Amino acid sequence: MIRFLLSASALASILTVTACGQPAVVEAPVADTPDQSQTRPAMVAAANPLAVEAGLAALRAGGDAVDAAIAVQSVLGLVEPQSSGLGGGAFMLYFDAQTGELTAYDGRETAPASASPELFLDENGEPLSFYDAVFSGHSVGAPGAVAMLALAHGDHGELDWADGFDAAIELAEEGFAVSPRLQSFIAGMAPRSPIDEWPASRAYFYLEDGSPLPVGYQLSNPAYADSARAIAADWHNLYSGPLAEAIVDAVQAEPRPGGLTTSDLAGYQALRREAICRPYRQWTVCGMPPPASGGVTVNEILGLIEPYDMAATGPETVEGWRRFIEASRLAYADRDAYIADPDFVTVPAEGLLADVYITARSNLVTGTMATPHVTAGTPAGIGAPGLDATPDSPGTSHFVIVDNDGDVVSMTTTVESVFGSHRMAGGFFLNNQLTDFSRIPVDADGQAIPNAPQAGKRPRSSMSPTIVFDAEGNFVLATGSPGGSSIIAYTAKTLVGMLDWGLTPQQAIDLPNVVAHGDIVRVEDGMPTDVLAGLQGLGFTLDANRGEISGIHIVRRLEDGSLIGGADPRREGVALQP
Ligand code: GLU
């Protein structure tokens, strides 16, 4: 178990509570006892203003952060359907300011009972192409976001569960304006998508003359309103009954029908897990444990740069970015090799974050020239298993909510690729999350790949909802992003930006993204030319001046108790107070 390595006085006892025979809830360092007589400032930062407004309305009504999360998610599923929704999955960190308890909620999709390691092999035993796999019924896992929110609501909700769907139902019935970003994905979906085979998806997004909906089009979705109403009445209505049957019909349709059944849906279980927390300088950084790779990998990146004086080598320096790049490459190599669903394979999460391993690996960051090639290490003497090279593509949304009691939600939520599998049921898109599994069961050397599909297994994720605490266990900030496996780099950048480089949340978001996953380093447009030239001079192979589609949302508490937020200009979000 990863423990909070704080001073004895600051460290609360680590209490594990087994729930449903599953992992666990862990107490974060206990914060100063909050003053019950005063409400604290609240904030919602999310990818769409309508969703932010729904979250703020829940807070104004006296809701908890988790009540606001239900409202934000149900609206995002309608107005930002390319990223997340009722047919997708999610991970959420929840910090209860009163008890100091931090809970990691796992709403990751699961593979159906019929799934095997050969899920994405064709009739000849060859892996399907990525897009053939995405658009097949095989890619759809049992959705987990709704069950996860219901679990968290049972633990922390203060408003009625049904209230969380009011805003979404109203918008679905009255219509909402198609945003420029949504429009760009609608216009871009036809060439690659089998949308013509999906009358529901096609009718929803295209006018009768065949043209895609324009920006500002007032789009209503009565089917979504009906689904939201059914789920509001009882969240189980997503998992059994007419809605579940509609999901299964869509999954089992041609081309390449998938094996998801109503019993797979009925058997879905959201989980409470133990957050991954590790000290970083005077802070404690907590993230999502496996099957998400975010908590381990973000903390490994930070651990690898911790011995170095990052504050002295700021974002305008070659040396600052060299360290960030080398640490990212090393941590990503470990992530690719080892992280998968811990309920199916042994994941050496503790070994990867153990001081002895981190210290040895951080020595590899010492050099002056670029390391030519980086491979996985051997944490706690465990040899690397089969090499996984699972691609993923960017759907997904991240939001942060701080409520008036100081409770915090940091949640990343996804249908995986843009519009998921492009299959629709009940007015929402079904995920293609199972393509986050390796499409091949063994690597070129014949070694089994831990992240291969299996019945009931959760595919590895890169999602990295993160919460940072100070030495006394008080909430400092929450961050996270969409972006496929680049989520880890985007999130780590914001942490280095704020904690080491003294940037505001917005400045940290605005820094160019640098994604060092493998031997090619992607550098976003906006990096100073002398830094680019310097990195090239050190021998890095750069893919420079490219676009990056992070969608980072942050809320940070300042020393005077006020909140400051940031929203990623690469998307359409805002950070607002009630
Ligand atoms: N499916 C990815 C994951 O869970 C996220 C995809 C994305 O951010 O676009 O890691």
Short mmCIF file of C-alpha atoms and ligand atoms in Angstrom, two decimals, residues 82-83 89 91 108-109 291-294 335 391-397 412-418 432-436 459-464 481-488 490 549 571, ligand 1:
data_model
loop_
_atom_site.label_atom_id
_atom_site.label_comp_id
_atom_site.label_asym_id
_atom_site.label_seq_id
_atom_site.Cartn_x
_atom_site.Cartn_y
_atom_site.Cartn_z
CA GLN A 82 -17.85 13.45 -28.28
CA SER A 83 -16.11 13.13 -24.92
CA GLY A 89 -16.85 5.32 -17.85
CA PHE A 91 -12.60 7.77 -12.47
CA ARG A 108 -14.20 1.96 -15.56
CA GLU A 109 -16.01 -0.11 -18.17
CA PRO A 291 -6.45 0.07 -13.73
CA ALA A 292 -5.76 3.78 -14.31
CA SER A 293 -2.11 4.37 -14.97
CA GLY A 294 -2.41 8.05 -14.04
CA ARG A 335 3.53 2.39 -17.35
CA PRO A 391 -2.93 3.27 -29.03
CA ASP A 392 -5.75 5.48 -27.83
CA SER A 393 -7.37 8.54 -29.24
CA PRO A 394 -8.71 11.64 -27.63
CA GLY A 395 -12.32 11.85 -26.43
CA THR A 396 -12.77 12.45 -22.69
CA SER A 397 -13.38 15.38 -20.33
CA THR A 412 -12.06 12.35 -15.60
CA THR A 413 -14.81 10.86 -17.70
CA THR A 414 -14.79 9.33 -21.16
CA VAL A 415 -16.38 7.45 -24.01
CA GLU A 416 -12.74 6.87 -25.19
CA SER A 417 -12.52 7.99 -28.83
CA VAL A 418 -14.51 10.94 -30.21
CA ASN A 432 -15.31 2.11 -27.30
CA GLN A 433 -13.32 1.76 -24.10
CA LEU A 434 -12.28 -1.84 -24.75
CA THR A 435 -9.87 -0.64 -27.42
CA ASP A 436 -7.83 0.58 -24.45
CA PRO A 459 -8.89 -1.91 -19.69
CA ARG A 460 -5.90 0.14 -18.58
CA SER A 461 -6.57 3.87 -18.56
CA SER A 462 -4.36 6.95 -18.62
CA MET A 463 -6.87 9.07 -16.79
CA SER A 464 -5.23 11.05 -14.03
CA SER A 481 -7.06 16.36 -18.39
CA PRO A 482 -8.37 14.33 -21.30
CA GLY A 483 -5.99 13.36 -24.09
CA GLY A 484 -5.43 9.61 -24.32
CA SER A 485 -2.11 8.49 -22.95
CA SER A 486 -0.91 12.12 -23.16
CA ILE A 487 -3.19 12.85 -20.18
CA ILE A 488 -0.30 11.84 -17.94
CA TYR A 490 -0.51 17.13 -19.54
CA ILE A 549 -5.66 18.59 -27.44
CA ARG A 571 -11.33 23.40 -25.44
N1 GLU B 1 -9.66 6.04 -22.98
C1 GLU B 1 -8.57 6.80 -22.51
C2 GLU B 1 -8.20 6.37 -21.12
O1 GLU B 1 -9.01 5.93 -20.39
C3 GLU B 1 -8.84 8.24 -22.49
C4 GLU B 1 -9.06 8.74 -23.85
C5 GLU B 1 -8.92 10.19 -23.99
O2 GLU B 1 -8.55 10.92 -23.12
O3 GLU B 1 -9.22 10.66 -25.05
O4 GLU B 1 -7.09 6.49 -20.75
#
